[in-house]
PDB file of C-alpha atoms in Angstrom:
ATOM      1  CA  MET A 930       6.343  14.733  -6.544  1.00  0.00           C
ATOM      2  CA  ALA A 931       4.942  18.111  -7.524  1.00  0.00           C
ATOM      3  CA  GLY A 932       2.040  19.543  -5.588  1.00  0.00           C
ATOM      4  CA  PRO A 933       0.694  22.454  -3.614  1.00  0.00           C
ATOM      5  CA  ALA A 934       2.691  23.583  -0.610  1.00  0.00           C
ATOM      6  CA  THR A 935      -0.376  23.587   1.630  1.00  0.00           C
ATOM      7  CA  ARG A 936      -1.207  22.296   5.086  1.00  0.00           C
ATOM      8  CA  PHE A 937      -3.193  19.076   5.075  1.00  0.00           C
ATOM      9  CA  GLU A 938      -6.725  19.669   6.333  1.00  0.00           C
ATOM     10  CA  GLY A 939      -8.324  16.342   5.496  1.00  0.00           C
ATOM     11  CA  PHE A 940     -10.114  14.852   2.503  1.00  0.00           C
ATOM     12  CA  PRO A 941     -13.275  16.823   1.746  1.00  0.00           C
ATOM     13  CA  ALA A 942     -16.591  15.066   1.202  1.00  0.00           C
ATOM     14  CA  GLU A 943     -16.242  15.943  -2.486  1.00  0.00           C
ATOM     15  CA  ALA A 944     -13.337  13.462  -2.745  1.00  0.00           C
ATOM     16  CA  PHE A 945     -15.612  10.555  -1.920  1.00  0.00           C
ATOM     17  CA  ASP A 946     -18.441  12.027  -3.992  1.00  0.00           C
ATOM     18  CA  PHE A 947     -16.030  12.141  -6.934  1.00  0.00           C
ATOM     19  CA  TYR A 948     -15.425   8.385  -6.766  1.00  0.00           C
ATOM     20  CA  GLU A 949     -19.134   7.681  -6.284  1.00  0.00           C
ATOM     21  CA  ALA A 950     -19.831   9.601  -9.491  1.00  0.00           C
ATOM     22  CA  LEU A 951     -16.893   7.983 -11.288  1.00  0.00           C
ATOM     23  CA  ALA A 952     -18.355   4.531 -10.642  1.00  0.00           C
ATOM     24  CA  ALA A 953     -21.333   5.463 -12.798  1.00  0.00           C
ATOM     25  CA  ASN A 954     -19.439   7.531 -15.372  1.00  0.00           C
ATOM     26  CA  ASN A 955     -16.057   5.911 -15.926  1.00  0.00           C
ATOM     27  CA  THR A 956     -15.363   7.297 -19.391  1.00  0.00           C
ATOM     28  CA  ARG A 957     -12.685   9.538 -20.856  1.00  0.00           C
ATOM     29  CA  PRO A 958     -15.132  12.365 -21.665  1.00  0.00           C
ATOM     30  CA  TRP A 959     -16.470  12.397 -18.082  1.00  0.00           C
ATOM     31  CA  TRP A 960     -12.940  12.270 -16.686  1.00  0.00           C
ATOM     32  CA  ASN A 961     -11.811  15.171 -18.859  1.00  0.00           C
ATOM     33  CA  GLU A 962     -14.792  17.202 -17.691  1.00  0.00           C
ATOM     34  CA  HIS A 963     -14.187  16.441 -14.015  1.00  0.00           C
ATOM     35  CA  LYS A 964     -10.405  16.156 -13.824  1.00  0.00           C
ATOM     36  CA  ALA A 965     -10.200  19.503 -12.034  1.00  0.00           C
ATOM     37  CA  ASP A 966     -12.393  18.046  -9.259  1.00  0.00           C
ATOM     38  CA  TYR A 967     -10.041  15.078  -8.945  1.00  0.00           C
ATOM     39  CA  THR A 968      -7.056  17.400  -8.669  1.00  0.00           C
ATOM     40  CA  ARG A 969      -8.672  19.713  -6.125  1.00  0.00           C
ATOM     41  CA  PHE A 970     -10.471  17.222  -3.907  1.00  0.00           C
ATOM     42  CA  VAL A 971      -8.342  14.059  -4.193  1.00  0.00           C
ATOM     43  CA  ARG A 972      -4.820  14.622  -5.462  1.00  0.00           C
ATOM     44  CA  ASP A 973      -4.029  17.945  -3.792  1.00  0.00           C
ATOM     45  CA  PRO A 974      -5.064  16.787  -0.289  1.00  0.00           C
ATOM     46  CA  LEU A 975      -3.163  13.524  -0.794  1.00  0.00           C
ATOM     47  CA  VAL A 976      -0.033  15.425  -1.810  1.00  0.00           C
ATOM     48  CA  ALA A 977      -0.385  17.629   1.278  1.00  0.00           C
ATOM     49  CA  LEU A 978      -0.833  14.569   3.527  1.00  0.00           C
ATOM     50  CA  LEU A 979       2.238  12.844   2.147  1.00  0.00           C
ATOM     51  CA  ASP A 980       4.290  16.002   2.361  1.00  0.00           C
ATOM     52  CA  GLU A 981       3.688  16.099   6.125  1.00  0.00           C
ATOM     53  CA  LEU A 982       4.732  12.449   6.415  1.00  0.00           C
ATOM     54  CA  ARG A 983       7.794  12.775   4.199  1.00  0.00           C
ATOM     55  CA  GLU A 984      10.326  13.728   6.870  1.00  0.00           C
ATOM     56  CA  GLU A 985       9.533  10.671   9.010  1.00  0.00           C
ATOM     57  CA  PHE A 986       8.822   8.021   6.378  1.00  0.00           C
ATOM     58  CA  GLY A 987      10.504   9.123   3.162  1.00  0.00           C
ATOM     59  CA  ASP A 988       9.685  10.348  -0.314  1.00  0.00           C
ATOM     60  CA  PRO A 989       6.288   9.168  -1.563  1.00  0.00           C
ATOM     61  CA  HIS A 990       5.129   7.974  -4.943  1.00  0.00           C
ATOM     62  CA  ILE A 991       1.591   8.808  -6.081  1.00  0.00           C
ATOM     63  CA  PHE A 992       0.221   6.308  -8.561  1.00  0.00           C
ATOM     64  CA  ARG A 993      -1.299   7.399 -11.841  1.00  0.00           C
ATOM     65  CA  PRO A 994      -5.109   7.564 -11.847  1.00  0.00           C
ATOM     66  CA  TYR A 995      -5.281   5.806 -15.196  1.00  0.00           C
ATOM     67  CA  ARG A 996      -5.861   2.066 -15.535  1.00  0.00           C
ATOM     68  CA  ASP A 997      -3.814  -0.156 -17.803  1.00  0.00           C
ATOM     69  CA  ALA A 998      -6.689  -1.958 -19.478  1.00  0.00           C
ATOM     70  CA  ARG A 999      -4.701  -3.539 -22.309  1.00  0.00           C
ATOM     71  CA  PHE A1000      -4.943  -7.056 -20.886  1.00  0.00           C
ATOM     72  CA  SER A1001      -8.166  -6.693 -18.914  1.00  0.00           C
ATOM     73  CA  LYS A1002     -11.779  -7.378 -19.813  1.00  0.00           C
ATOM     74  CA  ASP A1003     -12.639  -4.253 -17.827  1.00  0.00           C
ATOM     75  CA  LYS A1004     -11.877  -1.368 -20.194  1.00  0.00           C
ATOM     76  CA  THR A1005     -12.813   1.479 -17.866  1.00  0.00           C
ATOM     77  CA  PRO A1006     -10.009   4.033 -18.166  1.00  0.00           C
ATOM     78  CA  ILE A1007      -9.804   5.444 -14.611  1.00  0.00           C
ATOM     79  CA  LYS A1008      -8.955   3.650 -11.354  1.00  0.00           C
ATOM     80  CA  ASP A1009     -11.715   3.590  -8.737  1.00  0.00           C
ATOM     81  CA  HIS A1010      -9.237   4.729  -6.080  1.00  0.00           C
ATOM     82  CA  GLN A1011      -6.146   6.880  -5.636  1.00  0.00           C
ATOM     83  CA  GLY A1012      -3.188   5.269  -3.942  1.00  0.00           C
ATOM     84  CA  ALA A1013       0.283   6.318  -2.887  1.00  0.00           C
ATOM     85  CA  ALA A1014       3.277   4.483  -1.461  1.00  0.00           C
ATOM     86  CA  VAL A1015       6.551   5.118   0.307  1.00  0.00           C
ATOM     87  CA  TYR A1016       8.901   2.378  -0.862  1.00  0.00           C
ATOM     88  CA  LEU A1017      11.536   0.716   1.303  1.00  0.00           C
ATOM     89  CA  GLU A1018      12.443  -1.846  -1.375  1.00  0.00           C
ATOM     90  CA  GLU A1019      10.877  -3.002  -4.620  1.00  0.00           C
ATOM     91  CA  ALA A1020       7.235  -3.965  -4.014  1.00  0.00           C
ATOM     92  CA  LEU A1021       7.631  -3.220  -0.299  1.00  0.00           C
ATOM     93  CA  GLY A1022       6.605  -0.174   1.678  1.00  0.00           C
ATOM     94  CA  TYR A1023       3.887   1.925   3.273  1.00  0.00           C
ATOM     95  CA  TYR A1024       0.601   2.533   1.455  1.00  0.00           C
ATOM     96  CA  VAL A1025      -2.434   4.835   1.702  1.00  0.00           C
ATOM     97  CA  GLN A1026      -5.509   4.949  -0.515  1.00  0.00           C
ATOM     98  CA  VAL A1027      -8.654   7.031  -0.959  1.00  0.00           C
ATOM     99  CA  SER A1028     -11.794   5.691  -2.655  1.00  0.00           C
ATOM    100  CA  ALA A1029     -15.568   5.905  -2.495  1.00  0.00           C
ATOM    101  CA  SER A1030     -15.509   3.519   0.470  1.00  0.00           C
ATOM    102  CA  GLY A1031     -13.180   5.720   2.519  1.00  0.00           C
ATOM    103  CA  LEU A1032      -9.545   5.496   3.592  1.00  0.00           C
ATOM    104  CA  PHE A1033      -7.279   2.459   3.400  1.00  0.00           C
ATOM    105  CA  VAL A1034      -4.000   2.401   5.342  1.00  0.00           C
ATOM    106  CA  ALA A1035      -1.607  -0.457   4.701  1.00  0.00           C
ATOM    107  CA  GLY A1036       1.918  -1.626   4.218  1.00  0.00           C
ATOM    108  CA  GLY A1037       4.088  -4.627   3.579  1.00  0.00           C
ATOM    109  CA  TRP A1038       5.572  -6.730   0.830  1.00  0.00           C
ATOM    110  CA  TYR A1039       2.948  -7.156  -1.864  1.00  0.00           C
ATOM    111  CA  SER A1040       4.682  -8.966  -4.723  1.00  0.00           C
ATOM    112  CA  PRO A1041       7.844 -11.113  -4.813  1.00  0.00           C
ATOM    113  CA  GLN A1042      10.511  -9.622  -7.035  1.00  0.00           C
ATOM    114  CA  GLY A1043      13.774 -11.251  -8.093  1.00  0.00           C
ATOM    115  CA  GLN A1044      15.446 -12.977  -5.151  1.00  0.00           C
ATOM    116  CA  GLN A1045      13.054 -11.657  -2.494  1.00  0.00           C
ATOM    117  CA  LEU A1046      11.007 -14.815  -2.035  1.00  0.00           C
ATOM    118  CA  ARG A1047      14.117 -16.979  -1.696  1.00  0.00           C
ATOM    119  CA  ARG A1048      15.538 -14.657   0.956  1.00  0.00           C
ATOM    120  CA  PHE A1049      12.236 -14.621   2.838  1.00  0.00           C
ATOM    121  CA  ARG A1050      12.079 -18.410   2.976  1.00  0.00           C
ATOM    122  CA  ASP A1051      15.759 -18.670   3.901  1.00  0.00           C
ATOM    123  CA  ALA A1052      15.130 -16.345   6.844  1.00  0.00           C
ATOM    124  CA  ILE A1053      12.189 -18.461   8.048  1.00  0.00           C
ATOM    125  CA  SER A1054      14.251 -21.645   7.799  1.00  0.00           C
ATOM    126  CA  SER A1055      17.262 -20.142   9.563  1.00  0.00           C
ATOM    127  CA  GLY A1056      15.667 -19.203  12.867  1.00  0.00           C
ATOM    128  CA  GLN A1057      13.692 -16.006  12.284  1.00  0.00           C
ATOM    129  CA  ALA A1058      10.246 -17.593  12.229  1.00  0.00           C
ATOM    130  CA  GLY A1059       9.597 -16.857  15.896  1.00  0.00           C
ATOM    131  CA  HIS A1060      10.336 -13.159  15.523  1.00  0.00           C
ATOM    132  CA  LEU A1061       8.141 -12.900  12.445  1.00  0.00           C
ATOM    133  CA  ARG A1062       5.295 -14.639  14.231  1.00  0.00           C
ATOM    134  CA  SER A1063       5.538 -12.123  17.070  1.00  0.00           C
ATOM    135  CA  LEU A1064       5.336  -9.228  14.584  1.00  0.00           C
ATOM    136  CA  ILE A1065       2.320 -10.759  12.850  1.00  0.00           C
ATOM    137  CA  LYS A1066       0.600 -11.493  16.169  1.00  0.00           C
ATOM    138  CA  LYS A1067       1.100  -7.927  17.342  1.00  0.00           C
ATOM    139  CA  ALA A1068      -0.311  -6.505  14.094  1.00  0.00           C
ATOM    140  CA  ASP A1069      -3.321  -8.797  14.382  1.00  0.00           C
ATOM    141  CA  LYS A1070      -3.992  -7.713  17.979  1.00  0.00           C
ATOM    142  CA  GLN A1071      -3.801  -4.074  16.868  1.00  0.00           C
ATOM    143  CA  GLY A1072      -6.595  -4.670  14.389  1.00  0.00           C
ATOM    144  CA  TRP A1073      -4.650  -5.054  11.160  1.00  0.00           C
ATOM    145  CA  GLU A1074      -5.824  -7.524   8.534  1.00  0.00           C
ATOM    146  CA  VAL A1075      -2.847  -9.743   7.700  1.00  0.00           C
ATOM    147  CA  ASP A1076      -2.540 -11.341   4.273  1.00  0.00           C
ATOM    148  CA  GLY A1077       0.195 -13.667   3.033  1.00  0.00           C
ATOM    149  CA  GLN A1078      -1.415 -14.971  -0.179  1.00  0.00           C
ATOM    150  CA  PRO A1079      -0.117 -18.497   0.608  1.00  0.00           C
ATOM    151  CA  VAL A1080       0.551 -20.959  -2.177  1.00  0.00           C
ATOM    152  CA  LYS A1081      -1.846 -23.909  -2.162  1.00  0.00           C
ATOM    153  CA  THR A1082       0.884 -26.549  -2.001  1.00  0.00           C
ATOM    154  CA  LYS A1083       4.055 -26.703   0.034  1.00  0.00           C
ATOM    155  CA  PRO A1084       7.140 -25.128  -1.539  1.00  0.00           C
ATOM    156  CA  ARG A1085       9.590 -27.504  -3.190  1.00  0.00           C
ATOM    157  CA  GLY A1086      12.049 -29.012  -0.736  1.00  0.00           C
ATOM    158  CA  VAL A1087       9.964 -28.216   2.348  1.00  0.00           C
ATOM    159  CA  ALA A1088       8.859 -31.120   4.504  1.00  0.00           C
ATOM    160  CA  ALA A1089       5.121 -31.619   4.963  1.00  0.00           C
ATOM    161  CA  ASP A1090       5.599 -31.570   8.746  1.00  0.00           C
ATOM    162  CA  ASP A1091       7.798 -28.471   8.848  1.00  0.00           C
ATOM    163  CA  PRO A1092       6.591 -26.448  11.878  1.00  0.00           C
ATOM    164  CA  ASN A1093       6.883 -23.264   9.842  1.00  0.00           C
ATOM    165  CA  LEU A1094       5.094 -24.514   6.762  1.00  0.00           C
ATOM    166  CA  ASP A1095       2.408 -21.836   7.107  1.00  0.00           C
ATOM    167  CA  LEU A1096       5.044 -19.088   6.889  1.00  0.00           C
ATOM    168  CA  LEU A1097       7.004 -20.806   4.138  1.00  0.00           C
ATOM    169  CA  ARG A1098       3.873 -20.986   2.003  1.00  0.00           C
ATOM    170  CA  MET A1099       3.545 -17.190   2.055  1.00  0.00           C
ATOM    171  CA  ARG A1100       4.442 -15.420  -1.172  1.00  0.00           C
ATOM    172  CA  MET A1101       3.889 -11.908   0.176  1.00  0.00           C
ATOM    173  CA  LEU A1102       2.996 -10.313   3.493  1.00  0.00           C
ATOM    174  CA  THR A1103       0.824  -7.232   3.902  1.00  0.00           C
ATOM    175  CA  VAL A1104      -1.267  -5.639   6.620  1.00  0.00           C
ATOM    176  CA  GLY A1105      -4.146  -3.256   6.051  1.00  0.00           C
ATOM    177  CA  ARG A1106      -6.942  -1.403   7.774  1.00  0.00           C
ATOM    178  CA  ASN A1107     -10.073   0.195   6.286  1.00  0.00           C
ATOM    179  CA  TYR A1108     -11.781   3.341   7.547  1.00  0.00           C
ATOM    180  CA  PRO A1109     -15.280   4.032   6.162  1.00  0.00           C
ATOM    181  CA  VAL A1110     -16.359   7.504   5.111  1.00  0.00           C
ATOM    182  CA  GLU A1111     -16.941   9.578   8.233  1.00  0.00           C
ATOM    183  CA  ALA A1112     -16.745  13.267   9.008  1.00  0.00           C
ATOM    184  CA  TRP A1113     -13.295  13.019  10.602  1.00  0.00           C
ATOM    185  CA  LEU A1114     -11.735  12.109   7.249  1.00  0.00           C
ATOM    186  CA  GLY A1115     -12.252  15.772   6.389  1.00  0.00           C
ATOM    187  CA  THR A1116     -10.020  16.887   9.266  1.00  0.00           C
ATOM    188  CA  ARG A1117      -6.389  16.645  10.306  1.00  0.00           C
ATOM    189  CA  LYS A1118      -7.278  13.535  12.315  1.00  0.00           C
ATOM    190  CA  THR A1119      -6.654  11.669   9.061  1.00  0.00           C
ATOM    191  CA  LEU A1120      -2.980  12.643   9.244  1.00  0.00           C
ATOM    192  CA  THR A1121      -2.804  11.340  12.804  1.00  0.00           C
ATOM    193  CA  VAL A1122      -4.464   8.054  11.813  1.00  0.00           C
ATOM    194  CA  VAL A1123      -2.134   7.435   8.875  1.00  0.00           C
ATOM    195  CA  ARG A1124       0.973   8.414  10.828  1.00  0.00           C
ATOM    196  CA  SER A1125       0.117   6.294  13.860  1.00  0.00           C
ATOM    197  CA  GLY A1126      -0.838   3.380  11.629  1.00  0.00           C
ATOM    198  CA  TRP A1127       2.424   3.482   9.737  1.00  0.00           C
ATOM    199  CA  ARG A1128       4.295   3.716  13.025  1.00  0.00           C
ATOM    200  CA  GLN A1129       2.527   0.600  14.292  1.00  0.00           C
ATOM    201  CA  ILE A1130       3.540  -1.462  11.278  1.00  0.00           C
ATOM    202  CA  ARG A1131       7.048  -0.044  10.978  1.00  0.00           C
ATOM    203  CA  PRO A1132       8.735  -2.955  12.872  1.00  0.00           C
ATOM    204  CA  LEU A1133       7.179  -5.470  10.474  1.00  0.00           C
ATOM    205  CA  LEU A1134       8.077  -3.432   7.388  1.00  0.00           C
ATOM    206  CA  GLU A1135      11.631  -2.856   8.534  1.00  0.00           C
ATOM    207  CA  TRP A1136      12.046  -6.586   9.215  1.00  0.00           C
ATOM    208  CA  LEU A1137      10.717  -7.348   5.743  1.00  0.00           C
ATOM    209  CA  ALA A1138      12.974  -4.768   4.126  1.00  0.00           C
ATOM    210  CA  ASP A1139      16.019  -6.139   5.926  1.00  0.00           C
ATOM    211  CA  THR A1140      15.030  -9.715   5.094  1.00  0.00           C
ATOM    212  CA  VAL A1141      13.766  -9.749   1.517  1.00  0.00           C
ATOM    213  CA  GLY A1142      15.924  -6.818   0.418  1.00  0.00           C
ATOM    214  CA  PRO A1143      16.051  -5.517  -3.150  1.00  0.00           C
ATOM    215  CA  ALA A1144      14.934  -7.557  -6.130  1.00  0.00           C
ATOM    216  CA  VAL A1145      18.538  -7.896  -7.255  1.00  0.00           C
ATOM    217  CA  ASP A1146      21.535  -7.957  -4.926  1.00  0.00           C
ATOM    218  CA  PRO A1147      23.677  -4.927  -5.825  1.00  0.00           C
ATOM    219  CA  ALA A1148      26.738  -7.180  -5.675  1.00  0.00           C
ATOM    220  CA  ASP A1149      25.287  -9.248  -8.508  1.00  0.00           C
ATOM    221  CA  GLU A1150      24.684  -6.286 -10.796  1.00  0.00           C
ATOM    222  CA  SER A1151      27.211  -5.632 -13.517  1.00  0.00           C
ATOM    223  CA  ASP A1152      28.361  -2.151 -14.430  1.00  0.00           C
TER     224      ASP A1152
END
C-alpha cells in the first residue's frame, strides 16, 4: 500500500465535502477534475491512519474508489465512500470507511466463501454456541450493531426446535458503528476511536477467523 509517510491528523472537513459534492456530480469528467482533492483529503489521511494501525492489526487493503457498474442499474462510476480492510481470512477482517455521513468502523465475516459456512455451522452444533452468544452479547452492550443476515428458512438438516436455530440461520456475522460528521473527526481522536473499536471487536473476529478459517483448507489444495 503506497502512500505518504505522514502522521495521521484526522480527516479534514474537505473529505466530507468531497463526498457531498460527488453525490451531485458523480461523473468521470467531475472525478478527473477533482481527483486531486480525493487524494489529498480522503486517501492520504486514510493511508496515514492505517499506517499507524498496521503494527497492531496487520497490513491493510484500501479498496478502489471506482464502482463496478457492469451488472448494476446504477451506472455512476465512483463509490460514495472510501473503505479499507485488514483481512484475517477471506471475507473476514477489520473495516473502516469514510463517506459524506461520517466515519464507519466495523469488522466481521461479511460473505461466506468456500467451506466457511459449513465450518461455522459445525462449530455452533458442536458446543461453541454459548461462547459465540457471549461475544455477540458483549458487542451489543458496547453499542455495536450486530448483523447476521439470517436465511429465511432453517438450514437443511437442522431441527425446527434446535435451541441454536437463530445462530445456525446466520450466513455472515458483522458488527459496525457509525460516527456522524463532527469536528473531532478532523483530529487524532479518530485514530483512538478506530483503534479502540477494533480492539473491542477483536475477540469476536479472532473467534470467527479460527472457526470459519480460509475459503479452502490448505490441505485440500493441490500443488
